[in-house]
Short mmCIF file of C-alpha atoms in Angstrom, two decimals:
data_model
loop_
_atom_site.label_atom_id
_atom_site.label_comp_id
_atom_site.label_asym_id
_atom_site.label_seq_id
_atom_site.Cartn_x
_atom_site.Cartn_y
_atom_site.Cartn_z
CA UNK A 1 5.06 15.42 17.48
CA UNK A 2 6.38 18.29 19.71
CA UNK A 3 9.74 19.71 18.54
CA UNK A 4 11.84 18.44 21.43
CA UNK A 5 10.21 15.01 21.58
CA UNK A 6 12.28 11.98 20.27
CA UNK A 7 11.20 10.57 16.98
CA UNK A 8 10.17 7.29 18.60
CA UNK A 9 7.74 8.92 21.17
CA UNK A 10 4.18 8.90 19.95
CA UNK A 11 1.15 10.21 21.75
CA UNK A 12 -1.71 7.65 21.45
CA UNK A 13 -5.32 8.52 22.16
CA UNK A 14 -6.89 5.18 22.86
CA UNK A 15 -8.07 3.71 26.23
CA UNK A 16 -6.02 0.79 27.61
CA UNK A 17 -5.09 -0.92 30.83
CA UNK A 18 -2.63 1.86 31.71
CA UNK A 19 -2.83 5.61 31.35
CA UNK A 20 -0.85 7.49 28.70
CA UNK A 21 2.71 8.43 29.77
CA UNK A 22 4.70 11.58 29.12
CA UNK A 23 7.93 11.82 27.19
CA UNK A 24 10.01 12.06 30.33
CA UNK A 25 8.66 8.94 31.87
CA UNK A 26 8.84 7.09 28.60
CA UNK A 27 12.46 8.04 28.00
CA UNK A 28 13.37 6.98 31.50
CA UNK A 29 11.81 3.58 30.77
CA UNK A 30 13.44 2.81 27.43
CA UNK A 31 16.86 4.08 28.51
CA UNK A 32 17.21 1.46 31.22
CA UNK A 33 17.92 -1.84 29.51
CA UNK A 34 18.17 -3.76 32.86
CA UNK A 35 14.82 -2.58 33.99
CA UNK A 36 13.29 -3.10 30.54
CA UNK A 37 14.45 -6.70 30.56
CA UNK A 38 12.15 -7.34 33.56
CA UNK A 39 9.30 -5.10 32.33
CA UNK A 40 5.80 -6.69 32.69
CA UNK A 41 3.90 -6.17 29.51
CA UNK A 42 0.10 -5.84 29.63
CA UNK A 43 -2.05 -7.95 27.43
CA UNK A 44 -2.85 -6.35 24.16
CA UNK A 45 -6.46 -5.46 23.27
CA UNK A 46 -7.72 -7.07 20.10
CA UNK A 47 -10.63 -6.37 17.73
CA UNK A 48 -11.46 -7.54 14.20
CA UNK A 49 -11.41 -5.17 11.28
CA UNK A 50 -14.30 -6.32 8.99
CA UNK A 51 -13.98 -5.59 5.28
CA UNK A 52 -15.39 -6.90 2.05
CA UNK A 53 -13.11 -8.04 -0.81
CA UNK A 54 -14.57 -8.00 -4.29
CA UNK A 55 -13.30 -10.86 -6.43
CA UNK A 56 -14.26 -12.11 -9.80
CA UNK A 57 -15.94 -15.54 -9.85
CA UNK A 58 -15.64 -18.23 -12.62
CA UNK A 59 -18.20 -16.20 -14.67
CA UNK A 60 -16.17 -13.04 -14.52
CA UNK A 61 -18.68 -11.30 -12.18
CA UNK A 62 -17.55 -9.32 -9.12
CA UNK A 63 -18.52 -11.21 -5.95
CA UNK A 64 -18.29 -9.84 -2.36
CA UNK A 65 -16.31 -11.95 0.21
CA UNK A 66 -16.18 -11.03 3.83
CA UNK A 67 -12.66 -10.70 5.38
CA UNK A 68 -11.70 -10.39 9.03
CA UNK A 69 -8.28 -9.07 10.10
CA UNK A 70 -7.43 -9.15 13.75
CA UNK A 71 -5.71 -5.94 15.05
CA UNK A 72 -3.91 -5.85 18.36
CA UNK A 73 -2.71 -2.73 20.09
CA UNK A 74 -0.48 -2.52 23.10
CA UNK A 75 -0.77 -0.64 26.40
CA UNK A 76 0.65 2.96 26.40
CA UNK A 77 4.00 2.13 28.14
CA UNK A 78 4.39 -1.07 26.09
CA UNK A 79 3.76 0.88 22.88
CA UNK A 80 6.50 3.48 23.70
CA UNK A 81 8.91 0.46 24.24
CA UNK A 82 8.03 -1.03 20.92
CA UNK A 83 8.38 2.31 19.19
CA UNK A 84 11.83 2.88 20.69
CA UNK A 85 13.11 -0.54 19.68
CA UNK A 86 11.57 -0.16 16.21
CA UNK A 87 13.56 3.06 15.70
CA UNK A 88 16.81 1.33 16.76
CA UNK A 89 16.26 -1.68 14.64
CA UNK A 90 15.16 0.46 11.60
CA UNK A 91 18.53 2.16 11.67
CA UNK A 92 20.37 -1.08 11.61
CA UNK A 93 18.08 -2.47 8.98
CA UNK A 94 18.59 0.37 6.55
CA UNK A 95 22.33 -0.01 6.97
CA UNK A 96 22.10 -3.62 6.16
CA UNK A 97 19.88 -2.99 3.19
CA UNK A 98 22.35 -0.60 1.70
CA UNK A 99 25.25 -2.98 2.31
CA UNK A 100 23.36 -5.86 0.63
CA UNK A 101 22.12 -3.72 -2.32
CA UNK A 102 18.49 -4.26 -1.35
CA UNK A 103 17.43 -0.70 -0.76
CA UNK A 104 15.45 -0.50 -4.01
CA UNK A 105 13.83 -3.87 -3.47
CA UNK A 106 11.92 -3.53 -0.16
CA UNK A 107 9.08 -1.05 -0.48
CA UNK A 108 6.72 -1.40 2.50
CA UNK A 109 7.17 0.00 6.04
CA UNK A 110 10.14 2.27 5.14
CA UNK A 111 10.32 6.10 4.89
CA UNK A 112 10.94 6.31 1.13
CA UNK A 113 8.76 9.24 0.34
CA UNK A 114 6.75 7.23 -2.14
CA UNK A 115 3.34 5.76 -2.24
CA UNK A 116 1.68 2.81 -4.06
CA UNK A 117 1.27 5.10 -7.05
CA UNK A 118 5.01 5.59 -7.48
CA UNK A 119 5.84 1.89 -6.70
CA UNK A 120 3.38 0.64 -9.30
CA UNK A 121 4.53 3.21 -11.84
CA UNK A 122 8.12 2.21 -11.38
CA UNK A 123 7.28 -1.42 -11.94
CA UNK A 124 5.21 -0.76 -15.10
CA UNK A 125 7.90 1.43 -16.53
CA UNK A 126 10.48 -1.38 -15.75
CA UNK A 127 8.22 -3.70 -17.85
CA UNK A 128 8.10 -1.10 -20.59
CA UNK A 129 11.85 -0.71 -20.66
CA UNK A 130 12.49 -4.46 -20.97
CA UNK A 131 9.74 -5.19 -23.37
CA UNK A 132 9.81 -8.96 -23.81
CA UNK A 133 9.59 -10.37 -20.28
CA UNK A 134 7.56 -12.32 -17.84
CA UNK A 135 6.16 -10.89 -14.62
CA UNK A 136 5.40 -13.07 -11.70
CA UNK A 137 3.31 -11.86 -8.78
CA UNK A 138 3.44 -14.07 -5.60
CA UNK A 139 1.54 -13.48 -2.37
CA UNK A 140 2.22 -15.11 1.10
CA UNK A 141 -0.77 -16.61 2.95
CA UNK A 142 -1.51 -15.34 6.51
CA UNK A 143 1.83 -13.65 6.64
CA UNK A 144 1.99 -12.29 10.22
CA UNK A 145 0.19 -15.27 11.63
CA UNK A 146 2.79 -17.73 10.45
CA UNK A 147 6.17 -16.10 11.12
CA UNK A 148 8.35 -18.61 12.83
CA UNK A 149 9.66 -17.54 16.13
CA UNK A 150 13.10 -19.19 15.96
CA UNK A 151 13.83 -17.67 12.57
CA UNK A 152 12.68 -14.28 13.76
CA UNK A 153 14.95 -14.38 16.75
CA UNK A 154 17.91 -15.55 14.54
CA UNK A 155 17.26 -12.69 11.98
CA UNK A 156 16.94 -10.18 14.89
CA UNK A 157 20.22 -11.33 16.40
CA UNK A 158 22.04 -11.23 13.02
CA UNK A 159 20.90 -7.72 12.41
CA UNK A 160 22.33 -6.56 15.70
CA UNK A 161 25.50 -8.57 14.99
CA UNK A 162 25.03 -10.65 18.15
CA UNK A 163 24.99 -14.41 18.70
CA UNK A 164 21.92 -14.10 20.85
CA UNK A 165 19.55 -11.36 21.65
CA UNK A 166 20.52 -9.05 24.63
CA UNK A 167 18.21 -9.46 27.55
CA UNK A 168 16.17 -6.25 26.91
CA UNK A 169 15.77 -7.21 23.23
CA UNK A 170 14.78 -10.77 24.14
CA UNK A 171 12.14 -9.28 26.56
CA UNK A 172 10.64 -7.41 23.63
CA UNK A 173 10.85 -10.39 21.45
CA UNK A 174 9.15 -12.62 24.00
CA UNK A 175 6.32 -10.14 24.48
CA UNK A 176 5.63 -10.36 20.72
CA UNK A 177 5.91 -14.04 20.24
CA UNK A 178 4.42 -15.40 23.48
CA UNK A 179 2.09 -12.44 23.37
CA UNK A 180 -1.18 -12.27 25.40
CA UNK A 181 -4.33 -10.40 24.42
CA UNK A 182 -7.87 -9.74 25.50
CA UNK A 183 -10.97 -9.34 23.37
CA UNK A 184 -11.70 -5.58 23.56
CA UNK A 185 -15.44 -6.11 23.61
CA UNK A 186 -15.21 -8.58 26.50
CA UNK A 187 -13.07 -6.09 28.52
CA UNK A 188 -15.43 -3.19 27.79
CA UNK A 189 -18.34 -5.38 28.97
CA UNK A 190 -16.47 -6.31 32.17
CA UNK A 191 -16.18 -2.66 33.13
CA UNK A 192 -19.47 -1.33 31.48
CA UNK A 193 -17.55 0.78 29.04
CA UNK A 194 -19.36 2.13 26.08
CA UNK A 195 -17.58 1.37 22.79
CA UNK A 196 -18.90 4.64 21.43
CA UNK A 197 -17.44 6.72 24.25
CA UNK A 198 -14.86 4.59 26.04
CA UNK A 199 -12.99 7.47 27.78
CA UNK A 200 -15.94 9.02 29.54
CA UNK A 201 -13.72 10.69 32.20
CA UNK A 202 -11.39 7.69 32.44
CA UNK A 203 -7.59 7.78 32.20
CA UNK A 204 -7.39 4.01 31.99
CA UNK A 205 -9.62 0.99 31.74
CA UNK A 206 -8.95 -0.05 35.40
CA UNK A 207 -6.57 -0.07 38.24
CA UNK A 208 -4.22 -2.95 38.66
CA UNK A 209 -6.32 -4.55 41.35
CA UNK A 210 -9.34 -4.66 39.22
CA UNK A 211 -7.29 -5.91 36.35
CA UNK A 212 -6.25 -8.88 38.44
CA UNK A 213 -9.77 -9.68 39.67
CA UNK A 214 -11.93 -8.92 36.60
CA UNK A 215 -9.54 -9.65 33.76
CA UNK A 216 -6.89 -12.14 34.83
CA UNK A 217 -8.92 -14.18 37.33
CA UNK A 218 -12.03 -14.30 35.02
CA UNK A 219 -9.92 -15.88 32.25
CA UNK A 220 -10.27 -13.02 29.77
CA UNK A 221 -6.47 -13.22 28.89
CA UNK A 222 -5.50 -15.38 25.98
CA UNK A 223 -1.91 -16.34 25.17
CA UNK A 224 -0.20 -17.42 21.92
CA UNK A 225 1.32 -20.74 22.78
CA UNK A 226 2.30 -21.66 19.21
CA UNK A 227 5.85 -21.37 17.89
CA UNK A 228 4.80 -19.00 15.24
CA UNK A 229 2.87 -15.79 14.75
CA UNK A 230 3.20 -12.21 15.83
CA UNK A 231 0.38 -9.65 16.41
CA UNK A 232 -0.48 -7.05 13.75
CA UNK A 233 -0.90 -3.53 14.91
CA UNK A 234 2.07 -2.87 17.22
CA UNK A 235 4.62 -0.12 16.34
CA UNK A 236 7.29 -2.78 15.68
CA UNK A 237 5.39 -5.67 13.98
CA UNK A 238 5.72 -4.36 10.36
CA UNK A 239 9.56 -3.78 10.72
CA UNK A 240 10.02 -7.26 12.27
CA UNK A 241 8.22 -8.86 9.18
CA UNK A 242 10.80 -7.07 6.99
CA UNK A 243 13.72 -8.31 9.07
CA UNK A 244 12.23 -11.78 9.05
CA UNK A 245 12.49 -11.77 5.20
CA UNK A 246 16.02 -10.55 4.87
CA UNK A 247 17.59 -13.79 3.87
CA UNK A 248 14.79 -14.49 1.41
CA UNK A 249 15.09 -11.03 -0.16
CA UNK A 250 18.86 -11.65 -0.79
CA UNK A 251 18.24 -14.91 -2.56
CA UNK A 252 15.39 -13.51 -4.64
CA UNK A 253 17.35 -10.50 -5.76
CA UNK A 254 20.19 -12.76 -6.84
CA UNK A 255 17.78 -14.99 -8.81
CA UNK A 256 16.12 -11.95 -10.47
CA UNK A 257 19.49 -10.59 -11.61
CA UNK A 258 20.39 -13.99 -12.90
CA UNK A 259 17.22 -13.95 -14.89
CA UNK A 260 18.05 -10.48 -16.38
CA UNK A 261 15.39 -8.66 -14.33
CA UNK A 262 14.40 -7.19 -10.97
CA UNK A 263 12.74 -8.14 -7.72
CA UNK A 264 10.46 -6.08 -5.47
CA UNK A 265 8.55 -6.96 -2.26
CA UNK A 266 5.78 -4.92 -0.60
CA UNK A 267 5.18 -6.76 2.70
CA UNK A 268 3.82 -10.09 1.61
CA UNK A 269 3.37 -9.19 -2.05
CA UNK A 270 6.42 -9.94 -4.34
CA UNK A 271 6.94 -9.05 -7.95
CA UNK A 272 9.56 -10.46 -10.28
CA UNK A 273 10.13 -8.91 -13.71
CA UNK A 274 12.49 -11.41 -15.60
CA UNK A 275 13.31 -12.55 -19.04
CA UNK A 276 10.88 -15.06 -20.70
CA UNK A 277 11.37 -18.65 -19.66
CA UNK A 278 12.29 -17.91 -16.03
CA UNK A 279 8.80 -17.89 -14.55
CA UNK A 280 8.77 -21.59 -13.48
CA UNK A 281 12.31 -21.28 -11.95
CA UNK A 282 11.20 -18.14 -9.98
CA UNK A 283 8.03 -19.85 -8.56
CA UNK A 284 9.87 -23.05 -7.66
CA UNK A 285 12.68 -21.36 -5.73
CA UNK A 286 10.27 -18.76 -4.05
CA UNK A 287 7.98 -21.63 -2.94
CA UNK A 288 11.03 -23.58 -1.52
CA UNK A 289 12.61 -20.68 0.29
CA UNK A 290 9.32 -19.51 1.73
CA UNK A 291 8.61 -23.07 3.00
CA UNK A 292 12.08 -23.03 4.67
CA UNK A 293 10.90 -19.89 6.55
CA UNK A 294 7.67 -21.51 7.62
CA UNK A 295 5.41 -19.42 5.53
CA UNK A 296 3.61 -20.36 2.29
CA UNK A 297 2.56 -18.97 -1.11
CA UNK A 298 -0.99 -18.30 -1.67
CA UNK A 299 -1.49 -20.14 -4.97
CA UNK A 300 -4.84 -18.38 -5.60
CA UNK A 301 -2.94 -15.08 -5.94
CA UNK A 302 0.00 -16.20 -7.96
CA UNK A 303 -0.04 -14.52 -11.35
CA UNK A 304 2.20 -14.95 -14.40
CA UNK A 305 1.95 -12.41 -17.21
CA UNK A 306 3.97 -12.42 -20.47
CA UNK A 307 4.76 -9.17 -22.18
CA UNK A 308 6.14 -8.75 -25.77
CA UNK A 309 6.30 -6.14 -28.43
CA UNK A 310 4.23 -6.29 -31.60
CA UNK A 311 5.85 -3.59 -33.68
CA UNK A 312 6.04 -0.57 -31.35
CA UNK A 313 3.12 -1.69 -29.20
CA UNK A 314 3.68 -3.56 -25.90
CA UNK A 315 1.30 -6.45 -25.61
CA UNK A 316 0.34 -8.66 -22.51
CA UNK A 317 -1.11 -12.21 -22.12
CA UNK A 318 -3.39 -10.68 -19.49
CA UNK A 319 -3.41 -7.47 -17.46
CA UNK A 320 -0.94 -7.44 -14.56
CA UNK A 321 -2.42 -6.42 -11.18
CA UNK A 322 -0.12 -4.66 -8.77
CA UNK A 323 -0.75 -2.48 -5.69
CA UNK A 324 -4.28 -1.56 -6.73
CA UNK A 325 -3.53 -0.96 -10.42
CA UNK A 326 -3.63 -3.04 -13.65
CA UNK A 327 -1.37 -2.76 -16.58
CA UNK A 328 -1.95 -4.34 -20.01
CA UNK A 329 1.28 -2.99 -21.73
CA UNK A 330 -0.57 0.14 -22.92
CA UNK A 331 -3.14 1.25 -20.37
CA UNK A 332 -2.87 1.72 -16.61
CA UNK A 333 -6.07 1.38 -14.71
CA UNK A 334 -7.39 1.37 -11.27
CA UNK A 335 -8.62 -2.04 -10.26
CA UNK A 336 -12.25 -2.46 -11.14
CA UNK A 337 -12.91 -4.06 -7.70
CA UNK A 338 -11.62 -0.88 -6.01
CA UNK A 339 -13.91 1.20 -8.12
CA UNK A 340 -16.85 -1.01 -7.37
CA UNK A 341 -16.09 -0.98 -3.69
CA UNK A 342 -15.86 2.83 -3.63
CA UNK A 343 -19.09 3.17 -5.53
CA UNK A 344 -20.81 0.88 -3.20
CA UNK A 345 -19.68 2.85 -0.17
CA UNK A 346 -20.82 6.07 -1.81
CA UNK A 347 -24.27 4.58 -2.47
CA UNK A 348 -24.60 3.21 1.02
CA UNK A 349 -23.76 6.58 2.62
CA UNK A 350 -26.27 8.45 0.45
CA UNK A 351 -29.00 5.81 1.28
CA UNK A 352 -28.22 6.32 5.02
CA UNK A 353 -28.44 10.13 4.78
CA UNK A 354 -31.67 9.78 2.75
CA UNK A 355 -33.28 7.73 5.51
CA UNK A 356 -32.11 10.28 8.10
CA UNK A 357 -33.54 13.19 6.14
CA UNK A 358 -36.86 11.41 5.79
CA UNK A 359 -37.17 11.58 9.52
CA UNK A 360 -36.09 15.28 9.70
CA UNK A 361 -38.11 16.90 7.02
CA UNK A 362 -37.61 20.64 6.80
CA UNK A 363 -34.08 20.84 8.28
CA UNK A 364 -32.48 22.32 5.18
CA UNK A 365 -29.42 23.38 7.06
CA UNK A 366 -28.70 19.82 7.97
CA UNK A 367 -29.31 18.83 4.42
CA UNK A 368 -26.81 21.26 2.99
CA UNK A 369 -24.16 20.24 5.54
CA UNK A 370 -24.60 16.55 4.79
CA UNK A 371 -24.30 17.12 1.07
CA UNK A 372 -21.02 19.19 1.68
CA UNK A 373 -19.63 16.24 3.60
CA UNK A 374 -20.60 13.76 0.88
CA UNK A 375 -18.82 16.00 -1.77
CA UNK A 376 -15.77 16.05 0.52
CA UNK A 377 -15.65 12.36 0.92
CA UNK A 378 -16.73 11.16 -2.53
CA UNK A 379 -15.58 13.66 -5.07
CA UNK A 380 -12.55 15.65 -6.23
CA UNK A 381 -13.76 18.54 -4.00
CA UNK A 382 -12.31 16.71 -0.93
CA UNK A 383 -8.65 16.73 0.06
CA UNK A 384 -8.03 13.16 0.88
CA UNK A 385 -10.25 10.42 -0.62
CA UNK A 386 -10.33 7.69 -3.27
CA UNK A 387 -11.13 10.17 -6.10
CA UNK A 388 -8.25 12.47 -5.26
CA UNK A 389 -5.95 9.43 -5.01
CA UNK A 390 -7.11 8.31 -8.43
CA UNK A 391 -6.59 11.74 -9.92
CA UNK A 392 -3.12 11.89 -8.56
CA UNK A 393 -2.41 8.46 -9.93
CA UNK A 394 -3.69 9.61 -13.38
CA UNK A 395 -1.33 12.54 -13.22
CA UNK A 396 1.76 10.50 -11.99
CA UNK A 397 1.20 7.64 -14.43
CA UNK A 398 0.09 9.85 -17.32
CA UNK A 399 -3.07 7.77 -17.60
CA UNK A 400 -6.13 9.22 -19.41
CA UNK A 401 -7.67 5.90 -18.86
CA UNK A 402 -7.95 6.37 -15.11
CA UNK A 403 -9.60 9.69 -15.53
CA UNK A 404 -12.17 8.05 -17.81
CA UNK A 405 -12.72 5.52 -15.01
CA UNK A 406 -13.42 8.16 -12.41
CA UNK A 407 -15.46 10.51 -14.59
CA UNK A 408 -18.81 8.54 -14.23
CA UNK A 409 -18.60 8.64 -10.41
CA UNK A 410 -19.06 12.43 -10.43
CA UNK A 411 -22.24 12.12 -12.42
CA UNK A 412 -23.49 9.20 -10.23
CA UNK A 413 -22.85 11.24 -7.03
CA UNK A 414 -24.71 14.42 -8.40
CA UNK A 415 -27.62 12.33 -9.68
CA UNK A 416 -28.13 10.64 -6.31
CA UNK A 417 -27.69 13.90 -4.36
CA UNK A 418 -30.25 15.64 -6.47
CA UNK A 419 -32.70 12.98 -5.30
CA UNK A 420 -32.16 14.15 -1.76
CA UNK A 421 -33.36 17.70 -2.56
#
C-alpha cells in the first residue's frame, strides 16, 4: 500500500470484466452513497479450489478425501466498494465487541496480531489452568453457503444502529445475497483466454458490448436465487460472517461463564472450556441457537474431551484437536494429518523434478537451482513454509514434541534429494 492511499484501497492483479481503477476514481465512487446505491455490480468470477483432506478411517488409518471449495472474486470497482464498506463495518464491529465484552472470544478475520499458534496455545493454557474440565469443539456445516439473508440484514442494521439498511448499504447487501457469478473457465473459453497467461496485453476480459453478447446473452451468468448463502472470497464476506454470529456469540459467552469457563470462535470452529458435567448443556444450546440462525452443527466434527489431574499430571480422555494442533494434557503436537499432507507434497514435488531432470541430463545448473528451491520450500532453510511454521509453534508452545515430529522430514528430504544427484 502506498503511504497516502486509504487503508481500504487495495491494488489487485487479477483479470476481470473491468480494468483496475486508481485510488482517485475508487475514492470518488465510494464517497458518493447516492451513486453507489444505483451501482451495477458485475458478476463475480468463480473457480473451485481443490484440496485433499486426510482423515482417519474406522481402522485408524489416514485416508485421503477430495474437497472442493468454491471461491468467488469480484470485479475491480466492486472489490473497492466491498473493501470500503468492510472497513466501515469493522470499526463498528470492534466497538460493539468491546461493549459486549466479546473482544477475546472472536479470533478470526480481525487484526489481533496473533496467529493460530497463539490462539491454540492460549486455549491449551486455559485448560491447564483449570485442570478438571470438559472441552467441547463444535463446527458448522457449509457455513458461508447457509447464512440466512434476513438474519444477516437484521444483524447488519443493528450494527449500524438503524431500523433498516441505508440505500447504499442495501445495494452492497443485495449484491452479496442475490449475487451473480460466472464460471471462470467458461468465460476464458468464450474469449480464447489462456488460464496460464490471462493478461496477455489485456486490461480487462472484454468491453461492455462483448460482455452483453458473449456472456449475458449466452447464459453464462448464474444467480443465487436462494434465501441463504453468500460468496466466499470477497473483501467483506469474512467480516459479514462474524457480524452474522453476534447474537450467538453473546449467548454462548454467557453460557460458558455460567459453566465456569470460556468460549472461543474461529470462523465456524467453536471451542468451549467448561467445568465437568456441562458438555451436554453446551451442545444442546449451541445446536438450538445455530438452528435458529439457519445453520447447522457438523456432528462428525463435534468433539468432547475430558481433562483431569492425576497427582501433578494433567490427563485427557483423548487428545483435543484445535486449529491444527493436538493436546493431550502434556504434549502439544502438530496434527498427524498435516504432517502427512506436507510429506506427500514434498515427495510429489521431488518426483516431478526427478522426471524433469531425466529429460534434461547434464544440466547441472538447473539441478542445483531446483534443489535450492526445494530446500526453501520444504526445510527450515526457507523463510515461510510449513517447517518454519512448525518450528515457530514449537518455540511459542515450548513443545519439544513438535521438534521431534519435524526432525525426520529433514532426513527424508536429504535422502530423496541425494537420489537426484
